[in-house]
Amino acid sequence: MRVTHPSKERVPVAVLGATGIVGQRLVRMLDGHPSLRLASVAASGRRAGERYGDAVRWSLGGDPPAEAADLPLRVATDPPECRVVLSALPSGVARELEPALAEAGHIVSTNASAHRLRADVPLLVPEINPQALTLTATQPWSERGGRLVANPNCVVAGLALALAPLQDAFGIEAATVVTLQAVTGAGLEGVGSVQIEGNAIPWIPGEEEKIEPELNKILGTAIAVAASVNRVPVLDGHTANVFLKFASPASPADAARALAEFRGTPSLPSLPSLPERPLIVRSEPDRPQPRLDIGAAGGMAASVGRIRTAPPHDLALTVVAHNGIRGAAGACLLNAELCLAREARQRARHPDPGSAPIRIGEVHGSSRPGVRA
């Protein structure tokens, strides 16, 4: 990840759904963040008022960060005290609450699926489509300073990173995707041990239907996608085996080069959670693997390997990404950083005498090949 210098005053943020697995990861990632400060945690009302450290069933190893542990747990539906809100809420709750928060002037970065395909909501992978942030200007609450942005499904996050440079270089006409998805993707209560131990479950409710529309919204394409999803007894890390049909010829070496050279859009600000290399290309015949590769760039990079010809398809490859970080909490945090950085840039261009800009990152330029224009 890029190193940034801490700002004198870190921006306070609220985490909604803070007791769930994604919320816990957000709490951990905010600990020591150079530009953002966890100031509020919220969940359902069942244990509201308790110390977060007492109310949460911490599942990430060790203990909750000390500053977070002492925060009182608020009710998610109460108005948050912070303008910036990171939402790890279930989609049913998020569907009504998140637009209401944006209407009240909050910047809402959500991991929920409820608004991902809404036409005026950016579905962001910052290395690929930061320009989608312009959609927030069309949101009905934009004049009040509200913003609602979403990150994609946990499989699509890594898949989009891997396919973006291949789409740019060769054009993708069709993709077949077979996933092997970790149990943490279902949340703390999602899959029972009796169901998953020594087993593979060839269906995840609502999952296959998300892949094609989310992927195409991020890439700005109309790729035909056939998907088959499986839950497997892996703790963290989603694997996707991908078979591609290209518009232009591409050898495995050509594809590997395009993937290895990918760095992201040149105009992207230098953000604290942004990996220096969003894609790691593995040449070993048995990589990537969740156990060995989900930690790449602190969990924010996807790993790609087994790049090969695969008739009748043009090419096959395997993608592994950390579902809890790149596919959820880290993506949500990165999107909030991008929103604040772009807002700071706009304020610098059109200063308001009554307010000071929020500085999250400086503009990062790149002349490397293989990045999106």
JSON list of C-alpha atoms in Angstrom, two decimals, residues 11 25 106 109 132 148 157 166 176 216 234 241 273 288 308 310 318 325-326 337 352 372:
[
{"chain": "A", "resi": 11, "resn": "VAL", "atom": "CA", "xyz": [-11.56, 12.67, 9.75]},
{"chain": "A", "resi": 25, "resn": "ARG", "atom": "CA", "xyz": [-12.55, -5.79, 9.73]},
{"chain": "A", "resi": 106, "resn": "HIS", "atom": "CA", "xyz": [-23.60, 11.98, 4.94]},
{"chain": "A", "resi": 109, "resn": "SER", "atom": "CA", "xyz": [-19.65, 4.05, 1.55]},
{"chain": "A", "resi": 132, "resn": "ALA", "atom": "CA", "xyz": [-17.85, 6.73, -11.88]},
{"chain": "A", "resi": 148, "resn": "LEU", "atom": "CA", "xyz": [-23.78, 7.08, -1.67]},
{"chain": "A", "resi": 157, "resn": "ALA", "atom": "CA", "xyz": [-14.01, -7.31, -6.59]},
{"chain": "A", "resi": 166, "resn": "LEU", "atom": "CA", "xyz": [-7.43, -7.98, -20.29]},
{"chain": "A", "resi": 176, "resn": "THR", "atom": "CA", "xyz": [-17.27, -18.59, -17.70]},
{"chain": "A", "resi": 216, "resn": "ASN", "atom": "CA", "xyz": [-20.26, -5.18, -16.54]},
{"chain": "A", "resi": 234, "resn": "VAL", "atom": "CA", "xyz": [-11.84, -22.44, 3.39]},
{"chain": "A", "resi": 241, "resn": "ASN", "atom": "CA", "xyz": [-11.49, -20.21, -12.16]},
{"chain": "A", "resi": 273, "resn": "SER", "atom": "CA", "xyz": [-5.51, 1.75, 1.43]},
{"chain": "A", "resi": 288, "resn": "PRO", "atom": "CA", "xyz": [-2.52, -18.81, -6.39]},
{"chain": "A", "resi": 308, "resn": "ARG", "atom": "CA", "xyz": [-3.03, -20.88, -20.06]},
{"chain": "A", "resi": 310, "resn": "ALA", "atom": "CA", "xyz": [-7.93, -23.74, -22.77]},
{"chain": "A", "resi": 318, "resn": "THR", "atom": "CA", "xyz": [-7.28, -18.49, -11.66]},
{"chain": "A", "resi": 325, "resn": "ILE", "atom": "CA", "xyz": [-10.58, -7.25, 2.81]},
{"chain": "A", "resi": 326, "resn": "ARG", "atom": "CA", "xyz": [-10.43, -6.60, -0.96]},
{"chain": "A", "resi": 337, "resn": "GLU", "atom": "CA", "xyz": [-10.90, 7.53, 0.96]},
{"chain": "A", "resi": 352, "resn": "ASP", "atom": "CA", "xyz": [-15.20, 27.98, 0.37]},
{"chain": "A", "resi": 372, "resn": "ARG", "atom": "CA", "xyz": [-7.01, 2.37, -17.90]}
]
